[in-house]
Coordinates of C-alpha atoms (C1' of nucleotides) in Angstrom, one line a residue:
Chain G
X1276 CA -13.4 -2.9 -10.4
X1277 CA -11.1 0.3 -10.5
X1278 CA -8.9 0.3 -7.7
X1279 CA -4.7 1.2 -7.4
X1280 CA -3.7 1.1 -3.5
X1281 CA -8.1 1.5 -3.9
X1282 CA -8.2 4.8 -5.2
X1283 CA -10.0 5.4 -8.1
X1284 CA -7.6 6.8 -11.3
X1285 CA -7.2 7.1 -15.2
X1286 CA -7.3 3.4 -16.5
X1287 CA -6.9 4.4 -19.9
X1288 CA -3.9 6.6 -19.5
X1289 CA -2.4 4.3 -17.1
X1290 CA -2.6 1.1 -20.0
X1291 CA -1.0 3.1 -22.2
X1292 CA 2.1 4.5 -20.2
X1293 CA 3.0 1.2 -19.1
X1294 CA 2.5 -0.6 -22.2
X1295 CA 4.7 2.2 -23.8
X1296 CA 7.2 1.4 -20.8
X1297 CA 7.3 -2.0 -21.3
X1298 CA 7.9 -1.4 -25.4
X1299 CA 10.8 0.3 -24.2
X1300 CA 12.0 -1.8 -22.1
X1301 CA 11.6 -5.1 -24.4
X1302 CA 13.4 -3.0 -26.9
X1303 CA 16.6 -2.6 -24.6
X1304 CA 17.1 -5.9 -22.8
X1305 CA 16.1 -7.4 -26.5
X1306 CA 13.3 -9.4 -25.0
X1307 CA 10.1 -9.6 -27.3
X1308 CA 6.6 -8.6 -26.8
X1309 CA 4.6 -10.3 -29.1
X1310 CA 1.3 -10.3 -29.8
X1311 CA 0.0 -12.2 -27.0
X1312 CA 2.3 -11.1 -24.8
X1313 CA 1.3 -7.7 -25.2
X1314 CA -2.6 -8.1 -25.2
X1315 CA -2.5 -10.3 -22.1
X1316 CA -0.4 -6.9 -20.4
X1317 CA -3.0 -5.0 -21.6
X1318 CA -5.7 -7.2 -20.7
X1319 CA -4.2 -7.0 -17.3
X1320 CA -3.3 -3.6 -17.0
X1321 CA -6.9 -2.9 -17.7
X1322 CA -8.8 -5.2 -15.4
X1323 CA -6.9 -3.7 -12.3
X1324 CA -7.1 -6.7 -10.2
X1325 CA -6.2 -10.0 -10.0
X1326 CA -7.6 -12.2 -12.6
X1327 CA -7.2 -15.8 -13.1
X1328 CA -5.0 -17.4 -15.8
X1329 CA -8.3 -19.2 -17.3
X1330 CA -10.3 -15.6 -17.4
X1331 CA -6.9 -14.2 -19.2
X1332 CA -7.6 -17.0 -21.6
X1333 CA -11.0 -16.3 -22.2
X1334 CA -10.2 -12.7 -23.7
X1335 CA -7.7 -13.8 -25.1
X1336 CA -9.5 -16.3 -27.0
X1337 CA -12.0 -13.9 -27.7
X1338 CA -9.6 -11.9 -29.7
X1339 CA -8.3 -15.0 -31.9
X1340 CA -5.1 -15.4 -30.2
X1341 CA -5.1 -18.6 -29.0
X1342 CA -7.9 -21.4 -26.7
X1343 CA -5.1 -23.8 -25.2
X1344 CA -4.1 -23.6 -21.6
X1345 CA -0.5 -22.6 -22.0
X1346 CA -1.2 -19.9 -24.4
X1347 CA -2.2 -18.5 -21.3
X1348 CA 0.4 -19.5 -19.2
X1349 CA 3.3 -19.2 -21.4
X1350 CA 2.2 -15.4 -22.0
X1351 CA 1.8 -15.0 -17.9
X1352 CA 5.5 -16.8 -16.9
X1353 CA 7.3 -14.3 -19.6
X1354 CA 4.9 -11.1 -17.8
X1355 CA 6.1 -12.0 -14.6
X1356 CA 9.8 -13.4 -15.6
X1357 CA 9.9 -9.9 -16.9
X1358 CA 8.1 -7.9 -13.9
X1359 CA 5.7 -6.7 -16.2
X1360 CA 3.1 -8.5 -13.6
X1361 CA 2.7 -10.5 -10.3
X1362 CA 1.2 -13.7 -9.6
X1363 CA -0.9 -13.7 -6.1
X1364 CA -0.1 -16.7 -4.3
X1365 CA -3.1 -16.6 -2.1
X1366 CA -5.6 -16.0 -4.9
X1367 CA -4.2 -18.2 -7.7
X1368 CA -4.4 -15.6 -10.1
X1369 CA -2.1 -12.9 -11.8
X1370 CA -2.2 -8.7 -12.0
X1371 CA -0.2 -6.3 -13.8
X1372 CA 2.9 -4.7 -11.9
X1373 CA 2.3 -1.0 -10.6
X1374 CA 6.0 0.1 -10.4
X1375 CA 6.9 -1.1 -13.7
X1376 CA 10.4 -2.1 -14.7
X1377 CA 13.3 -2.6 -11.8
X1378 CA 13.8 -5.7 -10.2
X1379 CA 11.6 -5.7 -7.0
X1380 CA 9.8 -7.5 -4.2
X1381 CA 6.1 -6.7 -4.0
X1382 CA 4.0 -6.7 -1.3
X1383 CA 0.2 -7.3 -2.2
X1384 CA -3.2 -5.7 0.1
X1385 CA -5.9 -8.3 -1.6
X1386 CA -9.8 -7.1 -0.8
X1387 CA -11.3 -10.8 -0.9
X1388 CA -14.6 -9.0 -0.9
X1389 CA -13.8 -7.2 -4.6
X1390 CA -10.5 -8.7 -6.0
X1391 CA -9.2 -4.9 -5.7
X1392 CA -5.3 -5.3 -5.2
X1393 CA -2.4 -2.7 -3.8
X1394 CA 0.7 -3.2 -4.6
X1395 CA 3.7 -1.8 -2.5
X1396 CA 7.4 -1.8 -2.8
X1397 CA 9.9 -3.5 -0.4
X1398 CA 13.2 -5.0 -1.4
X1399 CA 13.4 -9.3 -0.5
X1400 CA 15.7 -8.3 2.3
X1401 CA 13.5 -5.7 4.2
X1402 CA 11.5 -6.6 6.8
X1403 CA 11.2 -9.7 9.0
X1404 CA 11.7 -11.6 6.5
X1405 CA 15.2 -10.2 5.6
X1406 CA 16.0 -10.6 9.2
X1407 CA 15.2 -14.2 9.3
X1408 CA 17.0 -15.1 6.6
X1409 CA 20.1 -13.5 7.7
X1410 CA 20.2 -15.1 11.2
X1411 CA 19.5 -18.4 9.3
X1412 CA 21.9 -18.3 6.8
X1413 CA 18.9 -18.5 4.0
X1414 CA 19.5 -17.4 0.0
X1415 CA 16.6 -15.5 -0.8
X1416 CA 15.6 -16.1 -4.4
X1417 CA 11.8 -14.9 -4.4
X1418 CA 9.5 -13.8 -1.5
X1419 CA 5.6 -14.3 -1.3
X1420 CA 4.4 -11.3 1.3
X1421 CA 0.5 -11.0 1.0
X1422 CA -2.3 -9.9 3.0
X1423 CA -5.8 -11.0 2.4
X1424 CA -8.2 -8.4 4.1
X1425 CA -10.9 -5.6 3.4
X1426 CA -10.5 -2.5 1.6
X1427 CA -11.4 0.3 2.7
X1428 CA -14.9 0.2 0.7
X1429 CA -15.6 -3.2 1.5
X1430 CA -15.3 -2.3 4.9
X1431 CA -17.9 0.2 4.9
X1432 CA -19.9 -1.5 2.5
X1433 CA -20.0 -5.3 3.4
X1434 CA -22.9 -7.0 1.9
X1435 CA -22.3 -5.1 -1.6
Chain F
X75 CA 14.7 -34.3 5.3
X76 CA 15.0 -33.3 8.9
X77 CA 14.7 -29.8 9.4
X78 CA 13.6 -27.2 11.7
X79 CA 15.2 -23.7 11.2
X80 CA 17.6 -25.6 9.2
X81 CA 19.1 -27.2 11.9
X82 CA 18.7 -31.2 12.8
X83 CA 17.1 -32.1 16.0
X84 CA 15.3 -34.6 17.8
X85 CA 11.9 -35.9 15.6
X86 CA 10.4 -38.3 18.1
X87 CA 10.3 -36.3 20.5
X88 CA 9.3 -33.2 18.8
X89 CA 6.0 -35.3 17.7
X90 CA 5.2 -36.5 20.9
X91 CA 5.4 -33.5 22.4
X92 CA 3.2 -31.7 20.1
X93 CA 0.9 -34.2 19.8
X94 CA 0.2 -34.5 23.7
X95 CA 0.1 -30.0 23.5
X96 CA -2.9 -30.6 20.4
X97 CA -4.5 -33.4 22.7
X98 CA -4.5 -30.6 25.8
X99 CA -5.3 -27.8 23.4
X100 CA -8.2 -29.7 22.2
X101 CA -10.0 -30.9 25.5
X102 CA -9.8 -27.3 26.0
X103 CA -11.3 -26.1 23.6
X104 CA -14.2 -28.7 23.0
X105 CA -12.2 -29.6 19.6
X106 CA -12.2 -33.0 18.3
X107 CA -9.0 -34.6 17.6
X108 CA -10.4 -37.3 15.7
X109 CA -7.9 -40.5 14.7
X110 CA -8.1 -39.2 11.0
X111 CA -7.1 -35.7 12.1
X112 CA -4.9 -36.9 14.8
X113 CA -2.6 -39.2 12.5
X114 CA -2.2 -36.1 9.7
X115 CA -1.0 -34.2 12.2
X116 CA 1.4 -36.9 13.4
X117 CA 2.3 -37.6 9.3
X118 CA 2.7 -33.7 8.8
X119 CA 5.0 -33.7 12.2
X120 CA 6.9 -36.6 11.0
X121 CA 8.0 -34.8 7.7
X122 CA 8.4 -32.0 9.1
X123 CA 8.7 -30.3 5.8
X124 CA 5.6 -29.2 3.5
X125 CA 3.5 -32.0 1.9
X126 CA 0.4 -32.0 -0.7
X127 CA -2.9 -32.8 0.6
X128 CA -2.5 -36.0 -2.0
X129 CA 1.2 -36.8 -0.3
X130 CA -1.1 -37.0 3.1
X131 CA -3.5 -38.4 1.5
X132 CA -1.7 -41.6 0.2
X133 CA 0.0 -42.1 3.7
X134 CA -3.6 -41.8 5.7
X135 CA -4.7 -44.3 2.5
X136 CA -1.8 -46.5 3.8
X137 CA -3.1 -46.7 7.2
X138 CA -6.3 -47.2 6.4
X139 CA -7.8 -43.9 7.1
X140 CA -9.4 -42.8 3.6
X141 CA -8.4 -43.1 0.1
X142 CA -10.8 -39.8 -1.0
X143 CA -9.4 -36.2 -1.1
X144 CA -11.7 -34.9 0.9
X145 CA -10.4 -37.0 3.8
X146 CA -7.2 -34.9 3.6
X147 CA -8.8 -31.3 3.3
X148 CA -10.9 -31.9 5.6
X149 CA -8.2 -33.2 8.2
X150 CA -6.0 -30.4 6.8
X151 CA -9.0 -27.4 7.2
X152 CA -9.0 -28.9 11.0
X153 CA -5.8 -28.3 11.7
X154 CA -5.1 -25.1 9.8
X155 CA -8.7 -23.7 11.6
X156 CA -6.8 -24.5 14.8
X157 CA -3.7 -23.0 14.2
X158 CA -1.7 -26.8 14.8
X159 CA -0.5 -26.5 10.4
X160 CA -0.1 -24.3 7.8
X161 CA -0.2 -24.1 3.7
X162 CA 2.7 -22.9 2.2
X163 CA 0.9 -20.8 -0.7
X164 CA 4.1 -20.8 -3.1
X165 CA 4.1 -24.5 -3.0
X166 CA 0.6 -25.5 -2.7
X167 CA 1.5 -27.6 0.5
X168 CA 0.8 -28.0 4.3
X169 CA 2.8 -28.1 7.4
X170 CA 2.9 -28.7 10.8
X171 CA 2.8 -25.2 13.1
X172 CA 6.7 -25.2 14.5
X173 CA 5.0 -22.5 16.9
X174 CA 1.9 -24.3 18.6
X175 CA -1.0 -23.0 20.1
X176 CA -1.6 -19.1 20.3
X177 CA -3.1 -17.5 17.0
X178 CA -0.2 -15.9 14.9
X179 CA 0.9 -14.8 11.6
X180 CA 3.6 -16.9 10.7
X181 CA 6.7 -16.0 8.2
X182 CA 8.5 -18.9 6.3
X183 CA 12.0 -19.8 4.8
X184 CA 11.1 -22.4 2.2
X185 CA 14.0 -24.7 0.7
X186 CA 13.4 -25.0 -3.1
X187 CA 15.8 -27.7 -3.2
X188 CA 15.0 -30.5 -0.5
X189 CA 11.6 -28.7 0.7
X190 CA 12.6 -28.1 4.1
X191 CA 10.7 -25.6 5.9
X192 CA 11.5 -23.0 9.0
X193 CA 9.1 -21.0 10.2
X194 CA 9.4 -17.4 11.5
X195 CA 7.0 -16.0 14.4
X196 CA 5.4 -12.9 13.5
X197 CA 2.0 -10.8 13.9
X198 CA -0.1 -9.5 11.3
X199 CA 0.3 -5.9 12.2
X200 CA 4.0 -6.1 11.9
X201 CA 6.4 -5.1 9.3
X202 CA 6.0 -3.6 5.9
X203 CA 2.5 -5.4 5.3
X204 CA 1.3 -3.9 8.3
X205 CA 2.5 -0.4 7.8
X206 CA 0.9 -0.4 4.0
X207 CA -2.2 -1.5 5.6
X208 CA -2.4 1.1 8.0
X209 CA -1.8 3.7 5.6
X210 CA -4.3 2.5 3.2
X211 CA -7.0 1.7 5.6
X212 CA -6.8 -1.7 5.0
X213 CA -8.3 -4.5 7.4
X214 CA -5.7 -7.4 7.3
X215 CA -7.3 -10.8 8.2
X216 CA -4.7 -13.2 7.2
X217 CA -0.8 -12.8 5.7
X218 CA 1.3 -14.9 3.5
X219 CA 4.9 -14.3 4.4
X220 CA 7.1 -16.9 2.4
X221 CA 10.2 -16.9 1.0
X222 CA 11.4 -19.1 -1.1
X223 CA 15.5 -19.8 -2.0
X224 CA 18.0 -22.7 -0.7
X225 CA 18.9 -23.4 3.4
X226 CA 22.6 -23.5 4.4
X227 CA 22.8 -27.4 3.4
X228 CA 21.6 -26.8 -0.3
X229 CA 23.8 -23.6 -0.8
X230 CA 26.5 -25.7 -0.6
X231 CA 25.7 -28.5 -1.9
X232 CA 23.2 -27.6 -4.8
X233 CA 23.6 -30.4 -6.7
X234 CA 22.0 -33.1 -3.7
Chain M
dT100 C1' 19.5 -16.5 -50.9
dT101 C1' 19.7 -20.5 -48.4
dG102 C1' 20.1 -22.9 -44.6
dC103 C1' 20.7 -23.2 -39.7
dT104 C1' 19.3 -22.3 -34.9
dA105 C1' 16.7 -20.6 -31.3
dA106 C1' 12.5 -18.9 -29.9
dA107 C1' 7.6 -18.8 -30.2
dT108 C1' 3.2 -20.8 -31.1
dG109 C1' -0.5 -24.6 -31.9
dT110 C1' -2.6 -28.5 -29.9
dA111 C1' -3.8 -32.6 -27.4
dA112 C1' -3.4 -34.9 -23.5
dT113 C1' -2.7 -35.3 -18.8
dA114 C1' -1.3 -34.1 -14.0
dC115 C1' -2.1 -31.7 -9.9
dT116 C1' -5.0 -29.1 -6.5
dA117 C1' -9.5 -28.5 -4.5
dT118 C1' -14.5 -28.4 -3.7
dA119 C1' -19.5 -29.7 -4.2
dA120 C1' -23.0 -32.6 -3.1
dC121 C1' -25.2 -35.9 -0.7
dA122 C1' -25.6 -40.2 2.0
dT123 C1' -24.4 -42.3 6.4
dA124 C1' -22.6 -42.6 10.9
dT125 C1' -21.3 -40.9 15.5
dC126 C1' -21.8 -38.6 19.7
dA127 C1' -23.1 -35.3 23.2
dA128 C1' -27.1 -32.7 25.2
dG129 C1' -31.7 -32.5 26.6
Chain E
dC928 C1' -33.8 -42.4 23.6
dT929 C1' -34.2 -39.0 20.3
dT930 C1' -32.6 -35.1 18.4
dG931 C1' -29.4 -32.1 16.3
dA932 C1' -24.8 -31.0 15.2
dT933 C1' -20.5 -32.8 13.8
dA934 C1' -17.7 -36.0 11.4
dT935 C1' -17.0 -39.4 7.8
dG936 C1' -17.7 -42.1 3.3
dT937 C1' -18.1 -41.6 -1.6
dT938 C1' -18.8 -40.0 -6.2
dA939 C1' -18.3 -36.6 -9.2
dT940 C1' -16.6 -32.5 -10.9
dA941 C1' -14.3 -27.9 -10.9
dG942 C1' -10.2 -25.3 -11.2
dT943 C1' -5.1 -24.7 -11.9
dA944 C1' -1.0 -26.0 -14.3
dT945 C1' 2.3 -28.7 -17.1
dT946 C1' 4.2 -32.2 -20.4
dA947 C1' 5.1 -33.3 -24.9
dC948 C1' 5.5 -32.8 -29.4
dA949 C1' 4.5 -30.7 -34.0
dT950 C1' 4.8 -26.5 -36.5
dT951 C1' 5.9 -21.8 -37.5
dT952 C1' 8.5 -17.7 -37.2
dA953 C1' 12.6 -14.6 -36.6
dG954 C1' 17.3 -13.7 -36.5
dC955 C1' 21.7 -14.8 -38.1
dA956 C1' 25.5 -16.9 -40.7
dA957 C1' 27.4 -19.1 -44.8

DNA sequence: TTGCTAAATGTAATACTATAACATATCAAG
DNA sequence: CTTGATATGTTATAGTATTACATTTAGCAA
């Protein structure tokens, strides 16, 4: 359950820093973190991993804030329009962003065995991707780059 | 809706071709390629661009071949198995391998605008993903490399 | 303050994507 | 020919996401 490029760290310290970031940032580019907004970061932020938008739901239901379906999405698409989080393509489901605030192209290590993600930094025109597009003539707008595997626990410990 | 790196080319033959390498492929490897499997390839060839499992779906329904979606995932888990489709994860849609036969990690350029598709040849251990995983010990068993944007044809004319 | 406008939220319904479960049929190997 | 594995037929359901519209709230201007 704790895992940030799988290494165990402060959870606690770490919600609060980037929710304190992300105050910030709302503040300047006059976007607004409401209520919901700001407990599904948080909800996020602590769960470390990749959680569906129905489990998001769930807590946030939990804590009064709303039951319908796109209370939950409608918090996740301003999360992610603002790079406060990531949705995972190949998982269906949604994590909090490790290098808060700049524009940027993440690149995701999933464990499938425990939903652990890494998140690493590349800009959409590194890589073969970047290459392709160029000899193609391609626009980049987003870019999906992914890689379902093991951890480095869940190698070791496969049946846990 | 022709496109294959962007660039129009001959479809008939591009099918046929394919479809005689999966036939050869298949005897090969003591695979199956049944009629119901058989024709999605030919349909996803046809498009060549990505289509839904319920796109294939209604066109194997029009020929006769199944009307329930688990005629189409199942035809589609065939093919993806043996490397002759792919999904496209950012658009929850399937397509025909432009690179056939040997097992490969395959990087896309994905036309937001007319859903045309080219596909990139890459391997798993390449590029940023596979220098994060390296560092972090990670065991890579499959990659999503997509990006998504406009071709050449829908940069310039964006409002087709 | 009042009223206007844009943004955010509440809610119900529905659309889209995918799988589970189980019965039946087909086919190759012994 | 029968057995076992694979493929197909079918119904139901699970999981993911959006549309549509009513209501509320927040910011701003008259």
């Amino acid at each position: 359950m704790t895992a940030f490029g799988f290494q165990p760290h402060d959870h606690t310290d770490c919600i609060r820093t980037t929710l304190a970031q992300a105050d910030a940032y709302c503040a300047e580019h006059k976007l607004k973190l409401t209520p919901i907004r700001r407990r599904a970061l948080e909800i996020l932020l602590a769960e470390h991993r990749a959680l569906g938008a129905y489990d998001l739901l769930a807590v946030l239901a939990k804590d009064g804030l709303g039951t319908a379906p796109p209370v939950a999405y409608r918090a996740l698409d301003f999360l992610t329009s603002a790079g406060f989080a990531h949705k995972i393509e190949g998982l269906n489901a949604y994590i909090a962003c490790a290098h808060f605030g700049a524009d940027h192209s993440p690149a995701f290590l999933i464990c499938t065995s425990c939903k652990s993600v890494a998140e690493a930094e590349t800009t959409a025109t590194q890589g073969r991707l970047g290459e392709a597009a160029r000899a193609a003539g391609f626009a980049i707008s987003r870019t999906v780059v992914e890689a379902l595997g093991l951890c480095p626990q869940c190698q070791e410990a496969p049946c846990a």
